[in-house]
mmCIF file of C-alpha atoms and ligand atoms in Angstrom:
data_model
loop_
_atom_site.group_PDB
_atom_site.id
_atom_site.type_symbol
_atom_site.label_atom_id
_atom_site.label_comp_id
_atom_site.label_asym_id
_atom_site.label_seq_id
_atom_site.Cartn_x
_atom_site.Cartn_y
_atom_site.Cartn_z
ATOM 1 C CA UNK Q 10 -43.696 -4.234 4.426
ATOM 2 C CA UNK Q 11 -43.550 -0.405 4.129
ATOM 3 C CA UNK Q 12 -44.936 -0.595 7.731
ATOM 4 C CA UNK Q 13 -41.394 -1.958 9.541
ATOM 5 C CA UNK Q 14 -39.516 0.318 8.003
ATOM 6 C CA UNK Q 15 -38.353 3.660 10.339
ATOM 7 C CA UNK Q 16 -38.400 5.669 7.439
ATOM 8 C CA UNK Q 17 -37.411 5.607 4.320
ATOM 9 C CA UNK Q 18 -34.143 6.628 3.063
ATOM 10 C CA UNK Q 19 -33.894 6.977 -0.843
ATOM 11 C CA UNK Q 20 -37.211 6.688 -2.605
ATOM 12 C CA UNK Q 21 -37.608 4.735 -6.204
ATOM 13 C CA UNK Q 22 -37.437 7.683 -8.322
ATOM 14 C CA UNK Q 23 -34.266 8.949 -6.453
ATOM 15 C CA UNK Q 24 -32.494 5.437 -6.709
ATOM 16 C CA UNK Q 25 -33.783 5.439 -11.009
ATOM 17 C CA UNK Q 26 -32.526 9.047 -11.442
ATOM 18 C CA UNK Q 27 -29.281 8.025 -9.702
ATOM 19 C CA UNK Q 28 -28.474 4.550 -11.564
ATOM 20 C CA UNK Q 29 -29.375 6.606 -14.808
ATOM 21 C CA UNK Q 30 -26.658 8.935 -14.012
ATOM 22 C CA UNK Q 31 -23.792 5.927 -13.083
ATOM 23 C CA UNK Q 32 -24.565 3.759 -16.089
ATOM 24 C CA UNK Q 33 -24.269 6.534 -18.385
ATOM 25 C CA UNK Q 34 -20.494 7.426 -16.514
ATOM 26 C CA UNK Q 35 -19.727 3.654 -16.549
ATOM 27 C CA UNK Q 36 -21.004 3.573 -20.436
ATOM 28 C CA UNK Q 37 -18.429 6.411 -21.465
ATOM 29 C CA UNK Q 38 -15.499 4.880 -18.806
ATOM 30 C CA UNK Q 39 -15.800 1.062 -20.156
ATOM 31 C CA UNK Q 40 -16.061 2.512 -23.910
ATOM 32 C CA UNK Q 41 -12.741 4.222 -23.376
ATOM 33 C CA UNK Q 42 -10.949 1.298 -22.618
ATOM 34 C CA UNK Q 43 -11.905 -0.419 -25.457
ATOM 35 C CA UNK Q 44 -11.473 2.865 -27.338
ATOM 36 C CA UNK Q 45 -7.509 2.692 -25.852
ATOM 37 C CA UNK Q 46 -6.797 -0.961 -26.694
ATOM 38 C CA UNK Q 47 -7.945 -0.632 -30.176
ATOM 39 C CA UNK Q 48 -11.512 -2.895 -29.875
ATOM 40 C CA UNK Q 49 -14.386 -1.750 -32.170
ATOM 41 C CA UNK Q 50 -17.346 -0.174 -29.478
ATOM 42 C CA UNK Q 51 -19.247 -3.838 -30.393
ATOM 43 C CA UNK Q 52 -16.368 -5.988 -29.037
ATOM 44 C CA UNK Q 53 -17.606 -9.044 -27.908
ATOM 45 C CA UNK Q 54 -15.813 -10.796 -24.930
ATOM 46 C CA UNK Q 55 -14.271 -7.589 -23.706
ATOM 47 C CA UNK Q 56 -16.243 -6.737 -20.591
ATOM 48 C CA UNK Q 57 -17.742 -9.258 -17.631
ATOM 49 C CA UNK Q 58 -20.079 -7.865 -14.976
ATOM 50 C CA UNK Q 59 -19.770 -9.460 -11.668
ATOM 51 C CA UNK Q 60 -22.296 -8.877 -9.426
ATOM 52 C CA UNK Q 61 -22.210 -9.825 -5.730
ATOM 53 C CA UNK Q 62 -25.501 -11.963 -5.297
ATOM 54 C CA UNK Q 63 -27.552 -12.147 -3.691
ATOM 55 C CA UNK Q 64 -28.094 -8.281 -2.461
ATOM 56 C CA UNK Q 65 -26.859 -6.654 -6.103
ATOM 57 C CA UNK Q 66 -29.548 -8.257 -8.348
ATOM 58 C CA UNK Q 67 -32.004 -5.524 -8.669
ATOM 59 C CA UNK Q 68 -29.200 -2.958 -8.831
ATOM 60 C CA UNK Q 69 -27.805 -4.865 -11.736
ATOM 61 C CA UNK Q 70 -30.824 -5.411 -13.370
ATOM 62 C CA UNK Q 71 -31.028 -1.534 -13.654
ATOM 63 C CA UNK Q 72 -28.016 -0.752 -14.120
ATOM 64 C CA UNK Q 73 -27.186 -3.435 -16.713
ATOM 65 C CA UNK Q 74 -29.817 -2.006 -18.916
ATOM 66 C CA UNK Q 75 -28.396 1.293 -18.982
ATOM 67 C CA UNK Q 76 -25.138 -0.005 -20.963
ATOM 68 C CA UNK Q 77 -25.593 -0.255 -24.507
ATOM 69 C CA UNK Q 78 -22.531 -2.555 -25.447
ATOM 70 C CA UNK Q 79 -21.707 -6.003 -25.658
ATOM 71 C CA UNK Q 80 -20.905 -7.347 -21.774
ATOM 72 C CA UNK Q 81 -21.193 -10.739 -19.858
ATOM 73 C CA UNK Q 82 -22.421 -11.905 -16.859
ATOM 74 C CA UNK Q 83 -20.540 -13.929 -14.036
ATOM 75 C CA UNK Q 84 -21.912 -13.824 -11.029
ATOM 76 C CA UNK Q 85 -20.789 -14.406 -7.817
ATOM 77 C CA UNK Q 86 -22.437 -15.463 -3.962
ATOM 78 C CA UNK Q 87 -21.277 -14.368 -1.014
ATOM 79 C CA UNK Q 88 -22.848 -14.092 2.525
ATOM 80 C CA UNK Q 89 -21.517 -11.923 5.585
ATOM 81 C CA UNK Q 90 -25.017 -11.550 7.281
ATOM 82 C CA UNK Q 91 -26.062 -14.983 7.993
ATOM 83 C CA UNK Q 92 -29.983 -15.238 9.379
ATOM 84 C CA UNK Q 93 -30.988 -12.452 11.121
ATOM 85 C CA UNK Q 94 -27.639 -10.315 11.851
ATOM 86 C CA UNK Q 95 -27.460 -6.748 11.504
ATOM 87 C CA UNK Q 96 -23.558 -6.782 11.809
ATOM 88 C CA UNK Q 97 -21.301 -8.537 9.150
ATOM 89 C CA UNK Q 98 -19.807 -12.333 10.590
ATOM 90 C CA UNK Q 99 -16.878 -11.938 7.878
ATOM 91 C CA UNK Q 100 -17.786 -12.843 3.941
ATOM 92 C CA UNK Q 101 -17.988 -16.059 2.897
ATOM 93 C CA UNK Q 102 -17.496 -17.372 -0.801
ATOM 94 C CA UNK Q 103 -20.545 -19.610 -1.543
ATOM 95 C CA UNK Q 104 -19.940 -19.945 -5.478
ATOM 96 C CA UNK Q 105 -17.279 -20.305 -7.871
ATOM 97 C CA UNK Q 106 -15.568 -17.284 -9.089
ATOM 98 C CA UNK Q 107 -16.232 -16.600 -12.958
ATOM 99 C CA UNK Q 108 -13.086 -17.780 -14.875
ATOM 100 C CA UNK Q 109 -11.339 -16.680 -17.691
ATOM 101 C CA UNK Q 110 -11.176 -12.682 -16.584
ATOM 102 C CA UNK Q 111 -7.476 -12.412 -17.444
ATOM 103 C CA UNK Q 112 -7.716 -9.994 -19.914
ATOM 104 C CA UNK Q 113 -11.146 -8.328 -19.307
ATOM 105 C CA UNK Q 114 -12.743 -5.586 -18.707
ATOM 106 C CA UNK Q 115 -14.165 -6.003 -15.429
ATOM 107 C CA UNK Q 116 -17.010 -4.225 -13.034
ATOM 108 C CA UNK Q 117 -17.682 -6.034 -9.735
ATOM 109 C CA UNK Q 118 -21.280 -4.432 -8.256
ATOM 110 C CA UNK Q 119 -22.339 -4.793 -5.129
ATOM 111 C CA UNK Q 120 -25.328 -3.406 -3.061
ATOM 112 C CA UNK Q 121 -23.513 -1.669 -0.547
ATOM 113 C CA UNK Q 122 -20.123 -0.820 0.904
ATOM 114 C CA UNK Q 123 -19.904 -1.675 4.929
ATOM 115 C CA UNK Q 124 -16.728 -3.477 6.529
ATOM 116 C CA UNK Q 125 -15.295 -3.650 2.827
ATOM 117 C CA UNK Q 126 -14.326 -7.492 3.705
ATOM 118 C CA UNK Q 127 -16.702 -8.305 0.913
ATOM 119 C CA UNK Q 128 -15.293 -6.235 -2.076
ATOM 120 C CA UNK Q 129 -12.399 -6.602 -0.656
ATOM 121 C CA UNK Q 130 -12.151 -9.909 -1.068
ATOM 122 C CA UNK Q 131 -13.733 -10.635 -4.371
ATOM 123 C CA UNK Q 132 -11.296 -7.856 -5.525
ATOM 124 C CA UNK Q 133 -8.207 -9.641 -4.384
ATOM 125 C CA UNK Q 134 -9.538 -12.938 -5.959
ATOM 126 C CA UNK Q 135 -10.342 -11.323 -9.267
ATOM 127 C CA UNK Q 136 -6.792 -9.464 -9.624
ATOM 128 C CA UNK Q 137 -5.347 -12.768 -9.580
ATOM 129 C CA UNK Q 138 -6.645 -13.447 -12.891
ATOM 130 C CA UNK Q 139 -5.240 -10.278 -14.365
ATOM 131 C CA UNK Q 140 -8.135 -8.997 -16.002
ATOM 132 C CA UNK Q 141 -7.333 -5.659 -18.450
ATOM 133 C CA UNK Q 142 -9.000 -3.371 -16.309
ATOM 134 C CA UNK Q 143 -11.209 -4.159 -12.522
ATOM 135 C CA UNK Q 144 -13.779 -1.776 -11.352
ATOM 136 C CA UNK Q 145 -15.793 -1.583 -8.380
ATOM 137 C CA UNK Q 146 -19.208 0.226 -8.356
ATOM 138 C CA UNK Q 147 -21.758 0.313 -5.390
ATOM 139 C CA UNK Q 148 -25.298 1.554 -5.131
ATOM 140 C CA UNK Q 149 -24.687 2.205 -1.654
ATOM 141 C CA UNK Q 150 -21.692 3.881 0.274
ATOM 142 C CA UNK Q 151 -22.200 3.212 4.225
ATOM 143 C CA UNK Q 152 -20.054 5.682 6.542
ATOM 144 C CA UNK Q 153 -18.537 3.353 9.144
ATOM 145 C CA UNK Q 154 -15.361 2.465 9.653
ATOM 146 C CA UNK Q 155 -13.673 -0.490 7.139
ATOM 147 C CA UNK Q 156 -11.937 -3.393 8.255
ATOM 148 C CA UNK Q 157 -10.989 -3.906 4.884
ATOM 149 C CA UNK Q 158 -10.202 -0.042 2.519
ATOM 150 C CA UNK Q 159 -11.557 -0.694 -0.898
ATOM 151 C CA UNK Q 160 -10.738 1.098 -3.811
ATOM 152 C CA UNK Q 161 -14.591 2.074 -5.211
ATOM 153 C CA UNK Q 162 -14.936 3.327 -8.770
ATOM 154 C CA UNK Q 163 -18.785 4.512 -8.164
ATOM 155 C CA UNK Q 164 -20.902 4.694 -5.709
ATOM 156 C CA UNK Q 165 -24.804 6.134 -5.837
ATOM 157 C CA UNK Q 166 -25.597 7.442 -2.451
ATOM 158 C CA UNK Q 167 -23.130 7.921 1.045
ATOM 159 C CA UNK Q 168 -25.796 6.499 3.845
ATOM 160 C CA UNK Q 169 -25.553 6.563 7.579
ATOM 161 C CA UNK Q 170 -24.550 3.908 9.594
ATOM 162 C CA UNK Q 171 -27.529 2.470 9.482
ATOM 163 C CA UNK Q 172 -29.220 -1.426 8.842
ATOM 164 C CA UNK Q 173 -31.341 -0.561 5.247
ATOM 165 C CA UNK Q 174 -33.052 -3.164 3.379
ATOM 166 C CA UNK Q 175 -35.197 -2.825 0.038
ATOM 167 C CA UNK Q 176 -34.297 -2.739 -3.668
ATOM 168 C CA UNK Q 177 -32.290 -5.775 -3.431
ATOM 169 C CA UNK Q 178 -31.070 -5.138 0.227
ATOM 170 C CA UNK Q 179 -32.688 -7.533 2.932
ATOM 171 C CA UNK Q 180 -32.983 -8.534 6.283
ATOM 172 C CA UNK Q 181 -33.084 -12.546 7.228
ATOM 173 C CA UNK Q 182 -33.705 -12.800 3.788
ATOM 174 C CA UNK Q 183 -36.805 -10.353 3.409
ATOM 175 C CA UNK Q 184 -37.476 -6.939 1.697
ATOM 176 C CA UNK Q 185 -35.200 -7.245 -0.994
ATOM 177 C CA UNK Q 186 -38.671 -6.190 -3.260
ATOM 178 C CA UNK Q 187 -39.484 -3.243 -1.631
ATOM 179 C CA UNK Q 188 -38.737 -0.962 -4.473
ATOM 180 C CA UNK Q 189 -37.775 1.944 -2.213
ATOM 181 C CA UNK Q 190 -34.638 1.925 0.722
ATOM 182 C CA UNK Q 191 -35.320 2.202 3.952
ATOM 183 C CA UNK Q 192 -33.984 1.816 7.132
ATOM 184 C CA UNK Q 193 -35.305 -1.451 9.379
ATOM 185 C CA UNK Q 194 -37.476 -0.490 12.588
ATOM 186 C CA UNK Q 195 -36.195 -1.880 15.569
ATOM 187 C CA UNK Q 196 -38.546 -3.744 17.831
ATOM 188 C CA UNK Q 197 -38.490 -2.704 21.695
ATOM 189 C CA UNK Q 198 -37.829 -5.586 23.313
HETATM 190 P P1 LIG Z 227 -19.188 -5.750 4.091
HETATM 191 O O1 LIG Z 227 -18.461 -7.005 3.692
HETATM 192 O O2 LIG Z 227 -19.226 -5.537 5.561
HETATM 193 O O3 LIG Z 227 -18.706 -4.510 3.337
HETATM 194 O O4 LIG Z 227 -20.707 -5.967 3.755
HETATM 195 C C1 LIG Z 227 -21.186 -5.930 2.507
HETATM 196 C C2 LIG Z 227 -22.345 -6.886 2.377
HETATM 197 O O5 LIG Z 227 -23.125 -6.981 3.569
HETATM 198 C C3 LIG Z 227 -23.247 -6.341 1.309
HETATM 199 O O6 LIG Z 227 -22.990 -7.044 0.109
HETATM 200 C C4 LIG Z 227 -24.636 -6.593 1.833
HETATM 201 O O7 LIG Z 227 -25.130 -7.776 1.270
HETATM 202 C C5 LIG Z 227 -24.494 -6.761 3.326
HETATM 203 N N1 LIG Z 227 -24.914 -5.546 4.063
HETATM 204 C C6 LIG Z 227 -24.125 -4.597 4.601
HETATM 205 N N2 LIG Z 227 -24.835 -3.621 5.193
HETATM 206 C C7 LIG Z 227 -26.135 -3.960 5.012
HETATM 207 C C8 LIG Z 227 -27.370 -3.326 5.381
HETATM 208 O O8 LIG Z 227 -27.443 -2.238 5.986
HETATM 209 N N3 LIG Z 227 -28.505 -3.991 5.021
HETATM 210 C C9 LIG Z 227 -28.492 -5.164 4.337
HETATM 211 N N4 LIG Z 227 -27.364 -5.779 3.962
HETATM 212 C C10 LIG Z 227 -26.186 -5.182 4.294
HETATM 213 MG MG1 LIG Z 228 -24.107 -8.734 -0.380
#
């Protein structure tokens, strides 16, 4: 796989170091909400995760397991790079939204930050609810231009305007297990 890769981008240790650093600054942010509304630091109920599947699962995997409180799950699907498209077609819902988030403590996570139609979008949807609080946190920060400006909480690494797959990223639905990011070769024609 390492083999149609260009080159690689941000290497494993690099991404670990990195998603150390943002759980621990998400830990003390989410802990000072509940701090401010009065909730014990073992609140149940109090804060949801929703990740933006299918590209955010290893991110969240990591990143989950670097915050030591109580939190829930509700994930979401969305696809704006149908088959083998380098450039987003526009983000489509393909699964409920989690319910119930009026109130919350919220933290949408995403892979990466392009267009911002996706965020944007799941943002507007989740507001609706009125959750408590509604953060946005991406591994990956592209610099393009946005169709869509998105208000992003955290973000691991500002990339190049590039196509990347690996660590959760993929391409027509491959290299989303290469544990390293790198950006796609692209064949001569
Ligand atoms: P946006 O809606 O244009 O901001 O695109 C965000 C979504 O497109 C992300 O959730 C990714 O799944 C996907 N995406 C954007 N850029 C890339 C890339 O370089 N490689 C792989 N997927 C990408
Ligand atoms: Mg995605």
């Amino acid at each position: 796989m390492h083999h149609d890769l260009e080159r690689i981008l941000i290497d494993r240790d690099e991404i670990a170091l990195r998603v150390h650093e943002l759980g621990e600054q998400i830990a003390r942010d989410l802990l000072g909400e509940l701090e401010r509304e009065g909730s014990p630091p073992d609140a149940s109920g109090r804060i949801v995760l929703v990740p933006i599947m299918v590209g955010s699962v290893i991110f969240l995997a990591d990143l989950m397991r670097q915050l030591p409180m109580k939190l829930s799950l509700g994930l979401v699907a969305v696809t704006s790079y149908p088959g083998q498209s380098t450039t987003s077609k526009g983000a489509q819902l393909r699964s409920e939204l989690p319910a119930d988030l009026s109130g919350k403590h919220v933290l949408i996570i995403d892979d990466i930050l392009d267009s911002g139609r996706t965020l944007a979008m799941i943002r507007s949807l989740i507001l609706e609810q009125n959750p408590a609080s509604c953060r946005i946190c991406v591994l990956l920060d592209k610099q393009t231009e946005r169709a869509e400006e998105v208000p992003v909480d955290y973000a691991g690494f500002s990339i190049p305007d590039a196509f990347v797959v690996g660590y959760g990223l993929d391409y027509d639905g491959h290299y989303r297990n290469l544990p390293d990011i790198g950006v796609l070769r692209v064949e001569e024609a």
